Coordinates of C-alpha atoms and ligand atoms in Angstrom, one line a residue:
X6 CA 114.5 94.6 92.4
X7 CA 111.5 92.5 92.1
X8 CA 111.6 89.8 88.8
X9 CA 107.7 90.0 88.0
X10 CA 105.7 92.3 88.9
X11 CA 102.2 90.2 91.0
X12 CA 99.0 91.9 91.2
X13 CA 97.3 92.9 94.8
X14 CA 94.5 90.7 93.6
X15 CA 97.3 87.6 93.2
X16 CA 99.2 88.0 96.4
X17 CA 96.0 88.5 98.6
X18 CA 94.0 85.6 97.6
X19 CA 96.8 83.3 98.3
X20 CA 96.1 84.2 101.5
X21 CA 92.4 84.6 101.7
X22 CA 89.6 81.1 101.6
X23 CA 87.7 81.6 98.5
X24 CA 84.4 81.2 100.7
X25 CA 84.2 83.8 103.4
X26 CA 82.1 83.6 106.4
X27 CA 81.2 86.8 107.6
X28 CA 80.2 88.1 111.0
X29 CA 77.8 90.5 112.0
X30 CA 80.0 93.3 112.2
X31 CA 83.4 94.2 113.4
X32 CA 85.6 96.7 114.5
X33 CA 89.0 98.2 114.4
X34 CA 91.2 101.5 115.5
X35 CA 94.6 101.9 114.6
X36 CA 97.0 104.7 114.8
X37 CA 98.6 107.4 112.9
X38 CA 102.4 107.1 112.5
X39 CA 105.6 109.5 111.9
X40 CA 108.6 108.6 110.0
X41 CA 111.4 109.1 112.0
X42 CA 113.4 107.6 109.3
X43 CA 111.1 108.1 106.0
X44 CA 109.8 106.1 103.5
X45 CA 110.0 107.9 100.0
X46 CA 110.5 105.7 96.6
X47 CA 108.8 103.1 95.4
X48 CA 110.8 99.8 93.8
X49 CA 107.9 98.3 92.7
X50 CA 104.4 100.5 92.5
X51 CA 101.6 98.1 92.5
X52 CA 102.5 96.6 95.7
X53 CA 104.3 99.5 97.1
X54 CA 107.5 98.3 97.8
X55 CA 109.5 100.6 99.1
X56 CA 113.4 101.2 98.1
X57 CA 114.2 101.8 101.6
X58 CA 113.4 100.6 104.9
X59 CA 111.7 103.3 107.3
X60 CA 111.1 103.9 110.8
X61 CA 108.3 105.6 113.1
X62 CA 106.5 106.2 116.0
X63 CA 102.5 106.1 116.4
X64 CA 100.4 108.1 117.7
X65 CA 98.9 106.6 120.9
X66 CA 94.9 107.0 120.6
X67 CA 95.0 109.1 117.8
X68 CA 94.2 107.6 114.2
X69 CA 91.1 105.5 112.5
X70 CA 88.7 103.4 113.8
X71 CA 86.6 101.1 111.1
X72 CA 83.4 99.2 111.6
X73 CA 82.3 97.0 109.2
X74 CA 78.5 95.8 109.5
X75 CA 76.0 94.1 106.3
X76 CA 74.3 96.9 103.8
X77 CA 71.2 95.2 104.1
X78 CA 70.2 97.3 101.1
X79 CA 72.2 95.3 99.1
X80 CA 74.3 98.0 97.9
X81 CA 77.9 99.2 99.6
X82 CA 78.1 101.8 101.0
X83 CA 81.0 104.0 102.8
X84 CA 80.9 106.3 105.7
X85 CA 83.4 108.9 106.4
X86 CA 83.2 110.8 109.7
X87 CA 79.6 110.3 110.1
X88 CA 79.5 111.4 106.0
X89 CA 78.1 109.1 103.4
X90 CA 80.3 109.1 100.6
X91 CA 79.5 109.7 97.0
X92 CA 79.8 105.7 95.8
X93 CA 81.8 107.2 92.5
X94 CA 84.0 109.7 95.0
X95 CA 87.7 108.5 95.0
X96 CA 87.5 107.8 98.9
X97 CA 84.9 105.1 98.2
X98 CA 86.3 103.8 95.4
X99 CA 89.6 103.1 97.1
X100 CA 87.7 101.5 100.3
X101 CA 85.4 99.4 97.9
X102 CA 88.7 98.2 95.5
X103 CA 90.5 97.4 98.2
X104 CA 87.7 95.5 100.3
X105 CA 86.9 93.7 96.7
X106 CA 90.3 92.2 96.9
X107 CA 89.1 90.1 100.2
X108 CA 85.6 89.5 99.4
X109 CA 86.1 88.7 95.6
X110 CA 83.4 87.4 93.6
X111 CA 81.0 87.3 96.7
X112 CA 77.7 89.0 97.1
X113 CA 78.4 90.5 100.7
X114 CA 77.5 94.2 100.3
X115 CA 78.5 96.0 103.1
X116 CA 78.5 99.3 105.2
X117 CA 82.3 100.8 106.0
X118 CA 82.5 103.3 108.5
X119 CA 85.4 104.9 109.1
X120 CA 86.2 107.4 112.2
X121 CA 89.2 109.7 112.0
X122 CA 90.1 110.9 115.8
X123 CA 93.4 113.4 114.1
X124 CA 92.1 116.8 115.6
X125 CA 91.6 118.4 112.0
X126 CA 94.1 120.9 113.3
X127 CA 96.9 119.1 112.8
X128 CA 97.7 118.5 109.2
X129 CA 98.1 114.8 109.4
X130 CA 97.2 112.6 106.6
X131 CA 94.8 110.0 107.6
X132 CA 95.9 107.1 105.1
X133 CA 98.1 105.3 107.0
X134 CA 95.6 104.7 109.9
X135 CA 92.5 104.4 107.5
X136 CA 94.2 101.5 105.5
X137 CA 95.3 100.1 108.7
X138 CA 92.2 99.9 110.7
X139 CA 90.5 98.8 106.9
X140 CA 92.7 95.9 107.0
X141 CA 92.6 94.8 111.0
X142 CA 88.7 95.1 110.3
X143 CA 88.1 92.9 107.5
X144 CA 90.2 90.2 109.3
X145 CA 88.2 90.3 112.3
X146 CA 84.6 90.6 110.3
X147 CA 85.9 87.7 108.0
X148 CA 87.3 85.7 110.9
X149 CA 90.7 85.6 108.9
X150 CA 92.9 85.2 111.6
X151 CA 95.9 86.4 109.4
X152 CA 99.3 87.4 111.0
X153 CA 101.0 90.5 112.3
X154 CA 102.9 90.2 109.3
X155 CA 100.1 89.6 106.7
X156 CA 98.1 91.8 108.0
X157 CA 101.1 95.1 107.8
X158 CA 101.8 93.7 103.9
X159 CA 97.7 93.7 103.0
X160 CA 97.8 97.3 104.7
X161 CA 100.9 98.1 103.1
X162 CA 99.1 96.8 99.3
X163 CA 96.4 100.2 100.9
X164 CA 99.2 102.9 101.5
X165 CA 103.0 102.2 102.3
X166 CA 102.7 103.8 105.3
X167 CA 99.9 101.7 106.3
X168 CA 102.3 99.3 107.0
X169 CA 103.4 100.8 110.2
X170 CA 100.2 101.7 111.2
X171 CA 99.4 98.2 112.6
X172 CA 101.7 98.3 115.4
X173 CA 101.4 101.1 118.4
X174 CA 105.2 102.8 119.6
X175 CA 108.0 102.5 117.9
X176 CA 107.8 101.0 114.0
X177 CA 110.3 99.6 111.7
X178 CA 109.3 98.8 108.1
X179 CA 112.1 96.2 106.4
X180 CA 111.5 96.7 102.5
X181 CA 112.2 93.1 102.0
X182 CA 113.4 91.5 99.0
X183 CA 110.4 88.5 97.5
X184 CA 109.1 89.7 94.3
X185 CA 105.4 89.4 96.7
X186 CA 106.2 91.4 98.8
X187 CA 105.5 89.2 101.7
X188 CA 108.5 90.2 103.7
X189 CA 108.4 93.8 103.4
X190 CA 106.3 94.4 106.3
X191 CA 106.6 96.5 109.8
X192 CA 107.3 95.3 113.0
X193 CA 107.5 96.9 116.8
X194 CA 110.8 97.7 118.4
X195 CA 110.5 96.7 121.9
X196 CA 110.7 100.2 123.5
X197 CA 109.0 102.4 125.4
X198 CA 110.0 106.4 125.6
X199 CA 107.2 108.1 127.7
X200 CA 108.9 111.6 127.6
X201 CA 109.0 111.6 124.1
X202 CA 106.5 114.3 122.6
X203 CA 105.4 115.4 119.5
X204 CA 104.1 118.7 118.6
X205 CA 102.0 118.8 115.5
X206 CA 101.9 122.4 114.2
X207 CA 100.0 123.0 111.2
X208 CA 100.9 125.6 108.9
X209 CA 98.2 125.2 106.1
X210 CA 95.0 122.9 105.5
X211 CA 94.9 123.5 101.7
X212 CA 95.3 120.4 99.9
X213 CA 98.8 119.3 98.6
X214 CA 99.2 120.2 94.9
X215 CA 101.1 116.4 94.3
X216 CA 100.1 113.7 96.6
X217 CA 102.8 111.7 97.9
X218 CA 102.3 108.9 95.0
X219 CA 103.0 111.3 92.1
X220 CA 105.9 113.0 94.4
X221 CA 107.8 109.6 94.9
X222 CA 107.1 108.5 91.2
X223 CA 108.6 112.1 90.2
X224 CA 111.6 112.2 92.6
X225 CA 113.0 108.8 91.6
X226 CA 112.4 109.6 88.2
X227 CA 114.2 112.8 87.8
X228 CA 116.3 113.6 90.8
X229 CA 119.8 112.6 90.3
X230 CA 120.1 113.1 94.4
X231 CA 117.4 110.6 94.6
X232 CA 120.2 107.9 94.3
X233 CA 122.1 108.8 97.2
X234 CA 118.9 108.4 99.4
X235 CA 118.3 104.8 99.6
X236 CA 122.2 104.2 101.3
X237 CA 121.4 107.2 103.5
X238 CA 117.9 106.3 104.9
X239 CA 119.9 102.7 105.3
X240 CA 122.4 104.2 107.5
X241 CA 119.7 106.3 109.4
X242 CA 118.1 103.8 110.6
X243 CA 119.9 102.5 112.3
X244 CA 121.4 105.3 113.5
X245 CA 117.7 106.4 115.0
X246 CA 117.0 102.7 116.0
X247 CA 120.1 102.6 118.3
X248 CA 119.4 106.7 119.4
X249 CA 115.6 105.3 120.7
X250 CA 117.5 101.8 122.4
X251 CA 119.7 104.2 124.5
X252 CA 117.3 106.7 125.0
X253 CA 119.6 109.1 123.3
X254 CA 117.0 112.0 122.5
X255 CA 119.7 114.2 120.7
X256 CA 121.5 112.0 118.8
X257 CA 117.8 110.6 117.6
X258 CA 116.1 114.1 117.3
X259 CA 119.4 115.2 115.2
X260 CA 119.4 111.9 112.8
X261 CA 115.3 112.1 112.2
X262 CA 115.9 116.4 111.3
X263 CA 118.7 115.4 108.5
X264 CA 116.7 112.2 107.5
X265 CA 113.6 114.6 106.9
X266 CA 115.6 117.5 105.4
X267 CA 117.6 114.7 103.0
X268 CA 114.0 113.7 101.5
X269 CA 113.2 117.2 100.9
X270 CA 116.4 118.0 99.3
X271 CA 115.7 114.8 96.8
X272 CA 112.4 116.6 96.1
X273 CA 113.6 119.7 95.4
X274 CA 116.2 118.2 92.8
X275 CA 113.2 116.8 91.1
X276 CA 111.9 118.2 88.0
X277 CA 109.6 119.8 88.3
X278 CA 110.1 120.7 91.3
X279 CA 108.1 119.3 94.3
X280 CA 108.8 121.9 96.8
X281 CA 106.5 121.4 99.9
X282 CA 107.4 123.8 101.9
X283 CA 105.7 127.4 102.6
X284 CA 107.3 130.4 104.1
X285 CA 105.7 129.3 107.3
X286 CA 107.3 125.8 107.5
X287 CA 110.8 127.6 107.2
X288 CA 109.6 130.5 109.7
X289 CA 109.4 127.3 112.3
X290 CA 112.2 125.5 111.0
X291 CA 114.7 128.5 111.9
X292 CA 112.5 129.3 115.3
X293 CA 113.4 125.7 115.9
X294 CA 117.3 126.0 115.0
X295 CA 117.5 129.3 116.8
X296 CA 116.0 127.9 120.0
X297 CA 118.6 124.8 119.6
X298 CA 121.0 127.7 119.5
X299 CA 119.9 128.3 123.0
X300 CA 120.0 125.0 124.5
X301 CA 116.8 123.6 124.1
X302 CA 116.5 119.8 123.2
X303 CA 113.8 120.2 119.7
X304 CA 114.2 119.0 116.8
X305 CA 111.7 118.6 113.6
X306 CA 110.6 116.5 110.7
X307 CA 108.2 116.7 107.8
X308 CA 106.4 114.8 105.7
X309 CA 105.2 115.7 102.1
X310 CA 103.1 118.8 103.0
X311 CA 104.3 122.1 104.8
X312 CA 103.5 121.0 108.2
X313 CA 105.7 120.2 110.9
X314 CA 106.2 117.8 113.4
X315 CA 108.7 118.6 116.3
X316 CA 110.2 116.1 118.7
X317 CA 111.3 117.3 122.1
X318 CA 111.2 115.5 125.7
X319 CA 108.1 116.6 128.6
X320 CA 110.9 118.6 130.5
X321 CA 111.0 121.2 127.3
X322 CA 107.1 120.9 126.9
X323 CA 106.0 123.9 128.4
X324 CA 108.1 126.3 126.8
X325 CA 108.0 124.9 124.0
X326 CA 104.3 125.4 124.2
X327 CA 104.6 128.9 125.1
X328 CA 106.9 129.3 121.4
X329 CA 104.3 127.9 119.5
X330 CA 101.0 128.7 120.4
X331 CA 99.1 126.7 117.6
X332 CA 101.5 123.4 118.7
X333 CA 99.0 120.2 119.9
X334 CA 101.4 118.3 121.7
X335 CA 101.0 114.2 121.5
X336 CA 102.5 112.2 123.9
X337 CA 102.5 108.3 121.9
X338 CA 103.2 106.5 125.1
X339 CA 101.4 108.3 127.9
X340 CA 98.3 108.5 125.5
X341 CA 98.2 104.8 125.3
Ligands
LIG427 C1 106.6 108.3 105.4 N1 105.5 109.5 103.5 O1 107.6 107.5 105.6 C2 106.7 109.1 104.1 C3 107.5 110.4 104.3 C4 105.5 110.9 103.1 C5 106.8 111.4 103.4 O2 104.7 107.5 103.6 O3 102.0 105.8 97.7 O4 100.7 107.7 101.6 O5 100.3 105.2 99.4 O6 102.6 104.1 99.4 O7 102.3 105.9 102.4 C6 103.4 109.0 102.4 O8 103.2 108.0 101.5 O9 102.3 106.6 99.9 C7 104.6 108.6 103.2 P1 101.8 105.4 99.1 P2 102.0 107.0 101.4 O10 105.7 108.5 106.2

């Protein structure tokens, strides 16, 4: 538990010099990530500390990239996708708060652009990899030259997941323990799987009806299986952090399904309820369990929408494909 809560504001500009010097423009990509080991609770909300420690893999080329240039109009202005944002539009406001808490005081208006590569087909939220590239951006325009680890706790300060997002392949997040936050930040796990696949199959676009904010704030509030998860997700971790260090693709796939399915059962105890699924996810959940009944190596998780990600090896790839015909298939270490 932190003592005192610190704002963003406070914990940044420690970090930051109060006079900027700012290139001409800059540039960053970083990927989208999937919790193998999920992140869902918050011990402290304005920083986003999490109450447990998570672990995921990215997704090769697939995420954000962010350029950062002068608005020589002298107003700001953000671009998403090749789409000028409404300034007063909650996508701009976030980018423009967030950037704020680097620039400060100082009369630098600038032009954000942000490019999301997910193919729109896949039901992935974009976040992670926006807040990400945000961060690795503004420390290459202002020539911060900040560390792995500052930059994954700024990012984290954008969206919790964020904080995985710097790194490519494998992810852990530590939740730390300093009332700043300063040590709950990711780092890589030195290992490489290039079989390892994930198949992204999206069973609905519509937006979410809570956003994952609200649904964490509700589940630790009213769930009394909410308490159980923070000892569990512990214990899974390690369990999938060993399972990727042996290459053990069951005994990982296995941990990662419960790990997904424990989070969902904590929302689904929450009141009211936060139930994300749609007949469709569970149509794909039992296709997955029944083709597990027949011997093929697949497994699933989910994250707080109705989409689902499944985790199998390239030898089971093209059947797999052949079972789900709306399945794009990402391969984060070939795709490199
Ligand atoms: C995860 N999720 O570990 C979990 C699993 C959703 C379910 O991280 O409030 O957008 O910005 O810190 O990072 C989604 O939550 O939430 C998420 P905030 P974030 O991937």
């Amino acid at each position: 538990m932190t003592e005192q809560s610190q704002t963003k504001a406070q914990v940044i500009n420690r970090y930051i010099p109060s006079i900027l010097s700012a290139k001409e423009s800059a540039q960053a990509f970083a990927p989208s990530n999937i919790a193998l080991c999920k992140y869902w609770g918050k011990r402290e909300t304005e920083l986003n500390l999490p109450t447990n420690s998570s672990l995921s893999i990215s997704l090769g080329h697939l995420g954000s990239n962010t350029h950062i240039s002068h608005a020589h109009s002298g107003i700001d202005m953000v671009r998403l996708n090749n789409k000028v944002q409404d300034p007063q539009g909650s996508f701009s406001r976030k980018v423009i708060a967030f950037v704020n808490y680097f620039r400060r005081e100082q009369n630098i208006p600038l032009i954000i652009d942000t490019r999301n590569n997910i193919p729109t087909a896949a039901g992935l939220a974009s976040s992670a990899s926006g807040f990400a590239a945000l961060v690795l951006a503004l420390d290459d325009f202002f020539n911060l030259q900040l560390t792995p680890q500052q930059l994954s706790a700024f990012a984290r300060m954008g969206s919790g997941s964020a904080s995985r997002s710097i790194y490519t392949g494998f992810v852990r997040w530590d939740m730390g323990e300093q009332a700043d936050g300063m040590d709950s930040v990711a780092s890589q796990l030195p290992c490489q799987w290039p079989e390892l696949c994930i198949g992204l199959i999206k069973v609905s676009s519509a937006k979410k009806p809570v956003d994952s904010r609200s649904g964490m704030d509700r589940t630790t509030a009213t769930s009394q299986l909410y308490s159980n998860w923070p000892a569990q997700a512990g214990a899974d971790l390690i369990t999938i952090q060993r399972a990727i260090e042996s290459r053990g693709f069951n005994a990982m796939g296995a941990c990662a399904e419960h790990n997904a399915m424990s989070m969902h059962a904590t929302m689904i105890s929450a009141w009211p309820p936060l139930v994300y699924w749609l007949p469709e996810s569970l149509a794909v959940m039992q296709r997955v369990w029944q083709l597990r009944e027949s011997g093929i190596a697949v497994y699933f998780t989910m994250d707080a929408g109705p989409n689902l990600k499944l985790l199998f090896e390239r030898s089971s790839q093209k059947l797999l494909e052949a079972e789900f015909a709306q399945m794009d298939v990402i391969q984060p270490f070939a795709d490199e």
